[in-house]
Structures are given as C-alpha cells and as structure tokens.
C-alpha cells in the first residue's frame, strides 16, 4: 500500500514538473479546456432555458383552468386565433360556479402600432377584461377604469383609449407613461385611433415571446371588428380555495363539450406538444453541449500527449513502465482539467448574464439561460472526469509508441 502511494506521489511530481517545463503550453491548454467547459455550460443552460421558459410563463399566469376553442397557435403575423365566441357570457357563467373564484376571457390580435401614423409596426395586441388583467406593472398605474366599453354587454360604454406596452415596445417607439401611441388592426385605421400609454409591463410579451400592446378586451374587439361575435382566444379561471382543480376542469369539460378544458399543466403540455421543434431544440442543445465538451476535451488532452512524445520516449528508455507513462499523462489531465474546469465555471455566470441581456433585448425572453448546480456539475465533470480518462488513454497509447527510436 505504502509502495503504491509512493508510486502515485512520484507520478504526481513528474506530472507537475512536466507541466511546469512548458508553462506556455500548459496555460494554453487550460484556457482551451475552460472554453470547452464554458461552451458546455452555456449550451446546456440555453437548452434548459428553452425547456423551462414555457412552463414558467404558465406559472406566472396563475390560472388554474384554461378553456379553448381548439388549437391555439400564433399566426404568421404575430396574432393568435380567437376561436371562442360569446366569451364574456361564457366567462360569466363559469364564474358563477361555487368552486370557481373568477373567470376571464383573453383575446389576441395582430395590430399596427407606433407614434408616426405613416410608419407603424406590427405587434401582438392583447385584450384583458379588468383593470390590469393580472399584469405586473413595471411603470405606471395601469387602466383607470377597466373594461367599461363593454359595460352591460352592449359595447356602448366609453372607450378609455388606454394601453399598456412592454418595455421593448416602449423603447422601440420611444414612449413612456403618459405618451400617445396609434393602434389599429390595419395601418389606415390605426392612424385614426390614438391611445395613451398608462403602464409598462413585460408580462404578456414574455408569455407570447413577441412585442405586445395590451388594452381592455372590448376595446381590442372594437378595433378588430369582433364585437358582434365577442371572440376570445382563452377563458381562464381560478378555482375557489379548497376546490379540486382537476375536478373543476373535468366538470367544466362535461358542461361545455364544444370546448377543450384543461388544467394549467395540461394546457402547457398541449401547447408544448405542438412545439415539437422547440422541444427538439432544447434537447438537441443539451446533447450538443455534452458531445462538444467531450470531443473538445479528449482532443485537447490527446494533443498534449502527442506533443510530449519525445519526453515520454526518453522516460520509457530509462526504464519507466507503460503504466507509469500512462499515469504521468493522466496526472497531467487531472491538473489541466481541474484548472480549466474551474476557470470555465468562473466564467459561466458573467457570460450567462450577458447572453440573457442580449436574449431579452432581441426576443423578449428574460432569464433564458438557466444555470442550476447540475449545469456546473456537468461542465466540471467533463473537464475532470472525461479529461482524466482521455489523458490516461492517450498516455497509454503514447507509451506504445514511446521507443528509443523516437529520440534518434
């Protein structure tokens, strides 16, 4: 046992001395391993983020039951189908149940918006039924009166002409709370309708992943010309305290067989199943991260072993066994993997922070890259675990060719 420990210690000293002998190469390999680890952690973080973002959006919506009129998909113009008709009455009927606390219709339409009537841009219009529609306001006080245009169901109430925009839209149009903005479902009508910005919120832009202008539901229906059919994309409901969400969903499904009634988890799964490419992208990114990290680390340490061919041949010529040669290169792999892995993990938080800021600015999703402890463990495991195994294998292969003839 003592002999084995002494042998291991000697191999460790030789490995360290070999690394110190060519310090420049050692630093370069450590940096390269760090970059490989960084690629692993960032790609894995992005893959997890793609998989988890959709679930987070549903959790933030804080709705227990979702009623739809069929498949809900974003259209090519950024809008969304609104298959539910007579949505206010449906929501009122659902809200009358003892086991339901509240129910609300929500509609989506592609709308043109901007501060210059001759230069309007297409964004997603969101119609909500009450004062804030569950929005978390980042600026402003929100709608002053709520959905008063609908009133008693005749759409004869006054239009508040108030909107809440997401931070990206506010920045793009250079507007803030109190400023005016034109909104309509086509450029000609939009130039005739001027709304006041009463709040800034990223809630719906993060849910849809697009730029949004949110207004009272009936006012969106008014400018979209759907007041006659009272169309909405969803009727969502929160169950009363103590009520069983699954039971409420099942009873509503029996009561309204023409619609699809799902719990929030079922609705998320339904929408996610339609996003096969999104699911595939998340899984592919995680798999690519692991594969790229393994390949890069193995290649780097095999190259390190190949570059020491003459030194290893000299050690073999003076009598060191192939096992010691393999251990010598493996020891270097451990040191290089530890240093490169630690450096890559230290670089991960600031890199993820910068990429999250870039993703939020470009696509509106915040915290898209997720870095749970498992991501760091994956990167470090590849750097040290795979690196060590690869170095030992490379060292053993090098020992096969490390002959006296190599020195001639």
Short mmCIF file of C-alpha atoms in Angstrom, two decimals:
data_model
loop_
_atom_site.label_atom_id
_atom_site.label_comp_id
_atom_site.label_asym_id
_atom_site.label_seq_id
_atom_site.Cartn_x
_atom_site.Cartn_y
_atom_site.Cartn_z
CA UNK A 1 0.00 0.00 0.00
CA UNK A 2 2.75 2.41 1.01
CA UNK A 3 4.67 1.47 -2.10
CA UNK A 4 1.63 2.22 -4.24
CA UNK A 5 1.12 5.61 -2.57
CA UNK A 6 4.77 6.48 -3.08
CA UNK A 7 4.47 5.48 -6.71
CA UNK A 8 1.40 7.68 -7.13
CA UNK A 9 3.15 10.59 -5.42
CA UNK A 10 6.15 10.19 -7.71
CA UNK A 11 3.92 10.16 -10.77
CA UNK A 12 2.21 13.31 -9.46
CA UNK A 13 5.54 15.09 -9.03
CA UNK A 14 6.62 14.06 -12.52
CA UNK A 15 3.29 15.26 -13.98
CA UNK A 16 3.62 18.63 -12.26
CA UNK A 17 7.22 19.01 -13.36
CA UNK A 18 6.21 18.18 -16.95
CA UNK A 19 3.54 20.87 -16.89
CA UNK A 20 5.93 23.45 -15.41
CA UNK A 21 8.52 22.57 -18.03
CA UNK A 22 6.38 24.05 -20.81
CA UNK A 23 4.35 26.67 -18.98
CA UNK A 24 3.12 28.38 -22.14
CA UNK A 25 1.59 25.19 -23.50
CA UNK A 26 0.06 24.42 -20.11
CA UNK A 27 -1.64 27.83 -19.94
CA UNK A 28 -2.96 27.49 -23.47
CA UNK A 29 -4.43 24.04 -22.75
CA UNK A 30 -6.05 25.29 -19.53
CA UNK A 31 -7.64 28.19 -21.43
CA UNK A 32 -8.81 25.81 -24.17
CA UNK A 33 -10.39 23.46 -21.62
CA UNK A 34 -12.00 26.45 -19.92
CA UNK A 35 -13.55 27.49 -23.25
CA UNK A 36 -14.79 23.93 -23.79
CA UNK A 37 -16.36 23.92 -20.32
CA UNK A 38 -17.88 27.36 -20.97
CA UNK A 39 -19.40 26.06 -24.20
CA UNK A 40 -20.87 23.11 -22.30
CA UNK A 41 -22.37 25.20 -19.50
CA UNK A 42 -23.80 27.87 -21.82
CA UNK A 43 -25.29 25.43 -24.31
CA UNK A 44 -26.74 23.30 -21.52
CA UNK A 45 -28.10 26.45 -19.83
CA UNK A 46 -29.74 27.53 -23.05
CA UNK A 47 -31.25 24.09 -23.60
CA UNK A 48 -32.70 24.02 -20.08
CA UNK A 49 -33.96 27.56 -20.52
CA UNK A 50 -35.78 26.67 -23.73
CA UNK A 51 -37.43 23.73 -21.97
CA UNK A 52 -38.39 25.63 -18.80
CA UNK A 53 -39.42 29.03 -20.15
CA UNK A 54 -42.81 27.88 -21.37
CA UNK A 55 -43.66 26.31 -18.02
CA UNK A 56 -42.62 29.49 -16.22
CA UNK A 57 -44.93 31.60 -18.37
CA UNK A 58 -47.89 29.41 -17.35
CA UNK A 59 -46.89 29.53 -13.70
CA UNK A 60 -46.74 33.32 -13.82
CA UNK A 61 -50.19 33.48 -15.43
CA UNK A 62 -51.51 31.98 -12.15
CA UNK A 63 -54.62 30.48 -13.76
CA UNK A 64 -55.93 27.05 -12.80
CA UNK A 65 -58.18 26.15 -15.73
CA UNK A 66 -57.92 27.08 -19.41
CA UNK A 67 -60.87 26.88 -21.82
CA UNK A 68 -60.06 26.99 -25.52
CA UNK A 69 -61.99 26.51 -28.71
CA UNK A 70 -59.37 24.30 -30.30
CA UNK A 71 -55.70 24.53 -31.17
CA UNK A 72 -54.18 27.88 -30.14
CA UNK A 73 -51.28 28.95 -32.31
CA UNK A 74 -49.50 32.15 -33.13
CA UNK A 75 -50.18 33.28 -36.68
CA UNK A 76 -47.50 34.33 -39.13
CA UNK A 77 -48.38 37.98 -38.46
CA UNK A 78 -47.84 37.64 -34.70
CA UNK A 79 -51.51 37.44 -33.79
CA UNK A 80 -53.44 34.49 -32.42
CA UNK A 81 -56.59 32.66 -33.34
CA UNK A 82 -59.65 33.64 -31.26
CA UNK A 83 -61.97 30.63 -31.67
CA UNK A 84 -64.22 31.23 -28.63
CA UNK A 85 -67.40 33.22 -29.37
CA UNK A 86 -69.62 34.96 -26.82
CA UNK A 87 -66.64 34.86 -24.50
CA UNK A 88 -67.93 37.37 -21.90
CA UNK A 89 -71.08 35.29 -21.31
CA UNK A 90 -69.04 32.07 -21.10
CA UNK A 91 -66.70 33.64 -18.53
CA UNK A 92 -69.66 34.96 -16.51
CA UNK A 93 -71.32 31.53 -16.50
CA UNK A 94 -68.13 29.83 -15.34
CA UNK A 95 -67.53 32.49 -12.65
CA UNK A 96 -71.00 31.81 -11.17
CA UNK A 97 -69.93 28.34 -10.04
CA UNK A 98 -69.29 27.99 -6.31
CA UNK A 99 -65.99 26.22 -6.92
CA UNK A 100 -64.68 28.99 -9.22
CA UNK A 101 -63.30 32.24 -7.84
CA UNK A 102 -63.03 34.16 -11.11
CA UNK A 103 -63.04 33.67 -14.88
CA UNK A 104 -61.77 35.96 -17.60
CA UNK A 105 -61.69 35.97 -21.41
CA UNK A 106 -58.43 36.97 -23.13
CA UNK A 107 -58.12 37.85 -26.82
CA UNK A 108 -55.15 38.35 -29.14
CA UNK A 109 -54.95 40.19 -32.45
CA UNK A 110 -52.14 41.38 -34.66
CA UNK A 111 -52.21 45.19 -34.51
CA UNK A 112 -50.24 48.02 -36.05
CA UNK A 113 -48.75 50.46 -33.54
CA UNK A 114 -46.40 53.39 -33.47
CA UNK A 115 -46.05 57.11 -32.84
CA UNK A 116 -45.84 58.03 -36.53
CA UNK A 117 -49.08 57.22 -38.44
CA UNK A 118 -47.09 56.78 -41.64
CA UNK A 119 -44.64 54.32 -40.08
CA UNK A 120 -46.48 51.78 -37.96
CA UNK A 121 -45.16 48.37 -36.95
CA UNK A 122 -46.94 45.05 -36.47
CA UNK A 123 -47.12 43.83 -32.84
CA UNK A 124 -49.39 41.50 -30.85
CA UNK A 125 -52.46 43.16 -29.35
CA UNK A 126 -53.71 41.63 -26.08
CA UNK A 127 -57.23 42.22 -24.73
CA UNK A 128 -57.79 41.77 -20.97
CA UNK A 129 -61.08 42.13 -19.11
CA UNK A 130 -60.22 44.02 -15.94
CA UNK A 131 -58.06 46.88 -14.78
CA UNK A 132 -54.69 45.19 -15.05
CA UNK A 133 -55.53 41.74 -16.36
CA UNK A 134 -53.07 40.17 -13.94
CA UNK A 135 -50.24 42.24 -15.33
CA UNK A 136 -47.26 43.05 -13.19
CA UNK A 137 -46.68 46.72 -13.89
CA UNK A 138 -43.12 47.96 -14.04
CA UNK A 139 -44.17 51.58 -14.56
CA UNK A 140 -47.47 53.46 -14.41
CA UNK A 141 -50.79 52.75 -12.66
CA UNK A 142 -52.49 50.70 -15.39
CA UNK A 143 -56.00 51.12 -16.75
CA UNK A 144 -58.01 53.80 -14.94
CA UNK A 145 -61.47 52.25 -15.40
CA UNK A 146 -61.02 48.73 -16.77
CA UNK A 147 -63.24 47.28 -19.46
CA UNK A 148 -66.02 49.92 -19.26
CA UNK A 149 -66.60 49.93 -23.01
CA UNK A 150 -68.25 46.50 -22.69
CA UNK A 151 -70.41 47.76 -19.80
CA UNK A 152 -73.51 45.61 -19.54
CA UNK A 153 -72.70 43.70 -22.66
CA UNK A 154 -73.73 46.19 -25.31
CA UNK A 155 -70.32 47.73 -26.14
CA UNK A 156 -71.89 51.16 -25.69
CA UNK A 157 -69.64 52.34 -22.86
CA UNK A 158 -66.88 54.91 -23.37
CA UNK A 159 -63.54 53.73 -24.67
CA UNK A 160 -60.76 54.56 -22.27
CA UNK A 161 -58.22 54.55 -25.11
CA UNK A 162 -55.52 53.41 -22.71
CA UNK A 163 -52.81 50.82 -23.40
CA UNK A 164 -50.02 49.06 -21.56
CA UNK A 165 -46.90 48.30 -23.60
CA UNK A 166 -43.96 46.01 -22.95
CA UNK A 167 -40.52 47.54 -22.22
CA UNK A 168 -39.15 46.63 -25.66
CA UNK A 169 -42.05 48.28 -27.46
CA UNK A 170 -41.74 51.36 -25.25
CA UNK A 171 -38.06 51.63 -26.09
CA UNK A 172 -38.60 50.98 -29.80
CA UNK A 173 -41.25 53.70 -30.10
CA UNK A 174 -39.54 55.92 -27.51
CA UNK A 175 -42.70 56.27 -25.44
CA UNK A 176 -43.36 56.24 -21.70
CA UNK A 177 -46.30 56.56 -19.35
CA UNK A 178 -48.48 59.50 -20.43
CA UNK A 179 -47.33 59.46 -24.07
CA UNK A 180 -49.65 58.75 -27.02
CA UNK A 181 -49.44 55.88 -29.48
CA UNK A 182 -51.51 54.91 -32.54
CA UNK A 183 -53.01 51.39 -32.53
CA UNK A 184 -55.23 49.60 -35.06
CA UNK A 185 -55.63 46.34 -36.90
CA UNK A 186 -54.53 47.93 -40.18
CA UNK A 187 -52.37 50.98 -40.90
CA UNK A 188 -55.27 53.11 -42.15
CA UNK A 189 -57.49 52.67 -39.10
CA UNK A 190 -54.55 52.79 -36.69
CA UNK A 191 -53.74 56.34 -37.80
CA UNK A 192 -57.22 57.36 -36.64
CA UNK A 193 -57.00 55.80 -33.17
CA UNK A 194 -54.76 57.38 -30.59
CA UNK A 195 -54.22 55.69 -27.23
CA UNK A 196 -52.47 56.84 -24.06
CA UNK A 197 -49.74 54.68 -22.52
CA UNK A 198 -50.74 54.09 -18.88
CA UNK A 199 -48.28 51.37 -17.95
CA UNK A 200 -45.18 49.36 -18.86
CA UNK A 201 -45.29 45.58 -18.34
CA UNK A 202 -43.39 42.62 -19.76
CA UNK A 203 -45.95 40.01 -18.57
CA UNK A 204 -47.63 39.23 -21.89
CA UNK A 205 -44.55 39.84 -24.06
CA UNK A 206 -42.77 37.12 -22.09
CA UNK A 207 -45.78 34.82 -22.33
CA UNK A 208 -46.09 35.24 -26.11
CA UNK A 209 -42.44 35.93 -26.90
CA UNK A 210 -43.42 38.93 -29.03
CA UNK A 211 -43.85 42.68 -28.65
CA UNK A 212 -47.25 43.45 -27.12
CA UNK A 213 -49.74 46.28 -26.73
CA UNK A 214 -52.34 45.43 -24.06
CA UNK A 215 -55.73 47.13 -23.79
CA UNK A 216 -59.20 46.43 -22.35
CA UNK A 217 -60.70 43.40 -24.08
CA UNK A 218 -63.76 45.14 -25.50
CA UNK A 219 -61.62 47.93 -26.98
CA UNK A 220 -59.40 45.39 -28.75
CA UNK A 221 -62.55 43.67 -30.02
CA UNK A 222 -63.88 47.06 -31.15
CA UNK A 223 -60.84 47.95 -33.27
CA UNK A 224 -60.63 44.35 -34.56
CA UNK A 225 -64.33 44.32 -35.53
CA UNK A 226 -65.21 41.24 -33.43
CA UNK A 227 -67.70 42.80 -31.01
CA UNK A 228 -70.57 41.08 -32.81
CA UNK A 229 -69.23 37.62 -32.02
CA UNK A 230 -67.35 38.59 -28.81
CA UNK A 231 -64.34 36.48 -29.76
CA UNK A 232 -61.53 35.46 -27.40
CA UNK A 233 -58.62 33.04 -27.51
CA UNK A 234 -59.00 31.74 -23.93
CA UNK A 235 -61.35 31.85 -21.00
CA UNK A 236 -59.20 31.26 -17.94
CA UNK A 237 -60.43 30.52 -14.43
CA UNK A 238 -59.04 30.35 -10.91
CA UNK A 239 -60.68 27.87 -8.60
CA UNK A 240 -62.02 28.75 -5.15
CA UNK A 241 -59.99 27.95 -2.04
CA UNK A 242 -60.23 24.26 -1.26
CA UNK A 243 -61.64 23.32 -4.66
CA UNK A 244 -60.05 20.49 -6.64
CA UNK A 245 -58.66 21.94 -9.84
CA UNK A 246 -58.80 18.66 -11.76
CA UNK A 247 -62.39 18.05 -10.68
CA UNK A 248 -63.42 21.57 -11.71
CA UNK A 249 -61.73 21.09 -15.07
CA UNK A 250 -63.49 17.76 -15.64
CA UNK A 251 -66.89 19.18 -14.69
CA UNK A 252 -66.43 22.18 -16.99
CA UNK A 253 -65.44 19.83 -19.80
CA UNK A 254 -68.67 17.89 -19.30
CA UNK A 255 -70.67 21.11 -19.13
CA UNK A 256 -69.06 22.63 -22.23
CA UNK A 257 -68.19 19.72 -24.57
CA UNK A 258 -67.71 22.06 -27.52
CA UNK A 259 -64.56 23.46 -25.90
CA UNK A 260 -61.30 21.98 -24.70
CA UNK A 261 -60.99 22.43 -20.93
CA UNK A 262 -57.61 21.76 -19.35
CA UNK A 263 -55.73 22.45 -16.15
CA UNK A 264 -52.74 24.78 -16.50
CA UNK A 265 -50.35 21.82 -16.66
CA UNK A 266 -52.46 20.09 -19.31
CA UNK A 267 -52.72 23.31 -21.33
CA UNK A 268 -48.96 23.80 -21.19
CA UNK A 269 -48.38 20.20 -22.30
CA UNK A 270 -50.90 20.66 -25.11
CA UNK A 271 -49.20 23.80 -26.41
CA UNK A 272 -45.76 22.31 -25.88
CA UNK A 273 -46.64 19.18 -27.84
CA UNK A 274 -47.42 21.45 -30.78
CA UNK A 275 -43.96 23.00 -30.47
CA UNK A 276 -42.03 19.89 -31.45
CA UNK A 277 -39.23 21.95 -32.93
CA UNK A 278 -38.90 23.91 -29.69
CA UNK A 279 -38.70 20.71 -27.66
CA UNK A 280 -36.23 19.22 -30.09
CA UNK A 281 -34.12 22.38 -29.94
CA UNK A 282 -33.86 22.23 -26.16
CA UNK A 283 -32.92 18.56 -26.09
CA UNK A 284 -30.51 18.98 -29.01
CA UNK A 285 -28.73 21.87 -27.29
CA UNK A 286 -28.17 19.84 -24.13
CA UNK A 287 -26.94 16.82 -26.13
CA UNK A 288 -24.73 19.04 -28.27
CA UNK A 289 -23.25 20.62 -25.15
CA UNK A 290 -22.23 17.25 -23.74
CA UNK A 291 -20.91 15.96 -27.07
CA UNK A 292 -18.95 19.13 -27.84
CA UNK A 293 -17.41 19.20 -24.37
CA UNK A 294 -16.32 15.57 -24.54
CA UNK A 295 -14.88 15.87 -28.05
CA UNK A 296 -13.00 19.10 -27.32
CA UNK A 297 -11.58 17.82 -24.04
CA UNK A 298 -10.50 14.47 -25.49
CA UNK A 299 -8.84 16.12 -28.47
CA UNK A 300 -7.00 18.63 -26.31
CA UNK A 301 -5.54 16.04 -23.97
CA UNK A 302 -4.67 13.67 -26.81
CA UNK A 303 -2.78 16.57 -28.38
CA UNK A 304 -0.96 17.22 -25.11
CA UNK A 305 0.16 13.59 -25.02
CA UNK A 306 1.23 13.65 -28.67
CA UNK A 307 3.35 16.76 -28.14
CA UNK A 308 5.26 15.02 -25.34
CA UNK A 309 6.15 12.05 -27.46
CA UNK A 310 9.91 12.58 -27.24
CA UNK A 311 9.87 13.24 -23.49
CA UNK A 312 7.78 10.13 -22.92
CA UNK A 313 10.13 8.11 -25.11
CA UNK A 314 13.07 9.29 -23.01
CA UNK A 315 11.30 8.26 -19.80
CA UNK A 316 10.45 4.88 -21.35
CA UNK A 317 14.10 4.47 -22.40
CA UNK A 318 15.34 4.91 -18.83
CA UNK A 319 13.03 2.15 -17.65
CA UNK A 320 9.65 3.62 -16.72
CA UNK A 321 6.81 1.19 -17.35
CA UNK A 322 3.90 1.83 -19.69
CA UNK A 323 1.59 2.10 -16.67
CA UNK A 324 3.72 4.86 -15.19
CA UNK A 325 3.80 6.67 -18.55
CA UNK A 326 0.02 6.44 -18.79
CA UNK A 327 -0.29 7.64 -15.18
CA UNK A 328 2.06 10.52 -15.90
CA UNK A 329 -0.11 11.79 -18.75
CA UNK A 330 -3.26 11.03 -16.76
CA UNK A 331 -1.93 13.10 -13.86
CA UNK A 332 -1.43 15.99 -16.22
CA UNK A 333 -5.02 15.52 -17.39
CA UNK A 334 -6.26 15.80 -13.81
CA UNK A 335 -4.35 19.03 -13.18
CA UNK A 336 -5.29 20.56 -16.54
CA UNK A 337 -8.92 19.51 -16.12
CA UNK A 338 -9.15 20.93 -12.60
CA UNK A 339 -7.63 24.28 -13.61
CA UNK A 340 -9.51 24.55 -16.92
CA UNK A 341 -12.77 23.40 -15.35
CA UNK A 342 -12.55 25.90 -12.52
CA UNK A 343 -11.74 28.72 -14.93
CA UNK A 344 -14.65 27.77 -17.20
CA UNK A 345 -17.09 27.64 -14.29
CA UNK A 346 -15.92 31.04 -13.03
CA UNK A 347 -16.56 32.50 -16.49
CA UNK A 348 -20.05 30.98 -16.75
CA UNK A 349 -22.07 33.44 -14.57
CA UNK A 350 -20.94 36.66 -16.31
CA UNK A 351 -21.25 35.04 -19.75
CA UNK A 352 -24.78 33.78 -18.97
CA UNK A 353 -25.72 37.21 -17.61
CA UNK A 354 -24.52 38.93 -20.79
CA UNK A 355 -26.30 36.43 -23.07
CA UNK A 356 -29.51 36.75 -21.04
CA UNK A 357 -29.41 40.51 -21.50
CA UNK A 358 -28.87 40.04 -25.24
CA UNK A 359 -31.74 37.48 -25.49
CA UNK A 360 -34.08 39.79 -23.57
CA UNK A 361 -33.28 42.65 -25.95
CA UNK A 362 -33.64 40.55 -29.11
CA UNK A 363 -36.54 38.16 -28.39
CA UNK A 364 -38.11 39.49 -25.18
CA UNK A 365 -37.41 36.41 -23.04
CA UNK A 366 -35.70 37.17 -19.76
CA UNK A 367 -33.54 34.65 -17.92
CA UNK A 368 -33.48 32.39 -20.97
CA UNK A 369 -30.21 30.73 -19.90
CA UNK A 370 -30.65 28.70 -16.70
CA UNK A 371 -27.61 27.73 -14.62
CA UNK A 372 -28.70 25.30 -11.89
CA UNK A 373 -25.96 23.40 -9.98
CA UNK A 374 -26.39 20.46 -12.36
CA UNK A 375 -25.08 22.59 -15.23
CA UNK A 376 -21.89 23.40 -13.30
CA UNK A 377 -21.53 19.75 -12.27
CA UNK A 378 -21.85 18.71 -15.92
CA UNK A 379 -19.14 21.11 -17.08
CA UNK A 380 -16.77 20.22 -14.25
CA UNK A 381 -17.41 16.52 -14.69
CA UNK A 382 -16.49 16.66 -18.35
CA UNK A 383 -13.35 18.71 -17.63
CA UNK A 384 -12.03 16.46 -14.86
CA UNK A 385 -13.71 13.09 -15.39
CA UNK A 386 -13.60 12.83 -19.15
CA UNK A 387 -10.32 14.72 -19.25
CA UNK A 388 -8.63 12.31 -16.89
CA UNK A 389 -9.88 9.21 -18.69
CA UNK A 390 -8.93 10.70 -22.06
CA UNK A 391 -5.47 11.64 -20.77
CA UNK A 392 -4.85 8.15 -19.35
CA UNK A 393 -5.92 6.53 -22.63
CA UNK A 394 -3.81 8.99 -24.62
CA UNK A 395 -0.88 8.34 -22.28
CA UNK A 396 -1.21 4.58 -22.68
CA UNK A 397 -1.33 4.92 -26.45
CA UNK A 398 1.68 7.25 -26.30
CA UNK A 399 3.56 4.69 -24.23
CA UNK A 400 3.10 2.14 -27.01
CA UNK A 401 4.97 4.39 -29.43
CA UNK A 402 7.41 5.86 -26.91
CA UNK A 403 10.51 3.97 -28.03
CA UNK A 404 14.18 4.73 -28.09
CA UNK A 405 13.96 5.13 -31.89
CA UNK A 406 11.78 8.19 -31.37
CA UNK A 407 14.73 10.03 -29.85
CA UNK A 408 17.01 9.40 -32.81
#
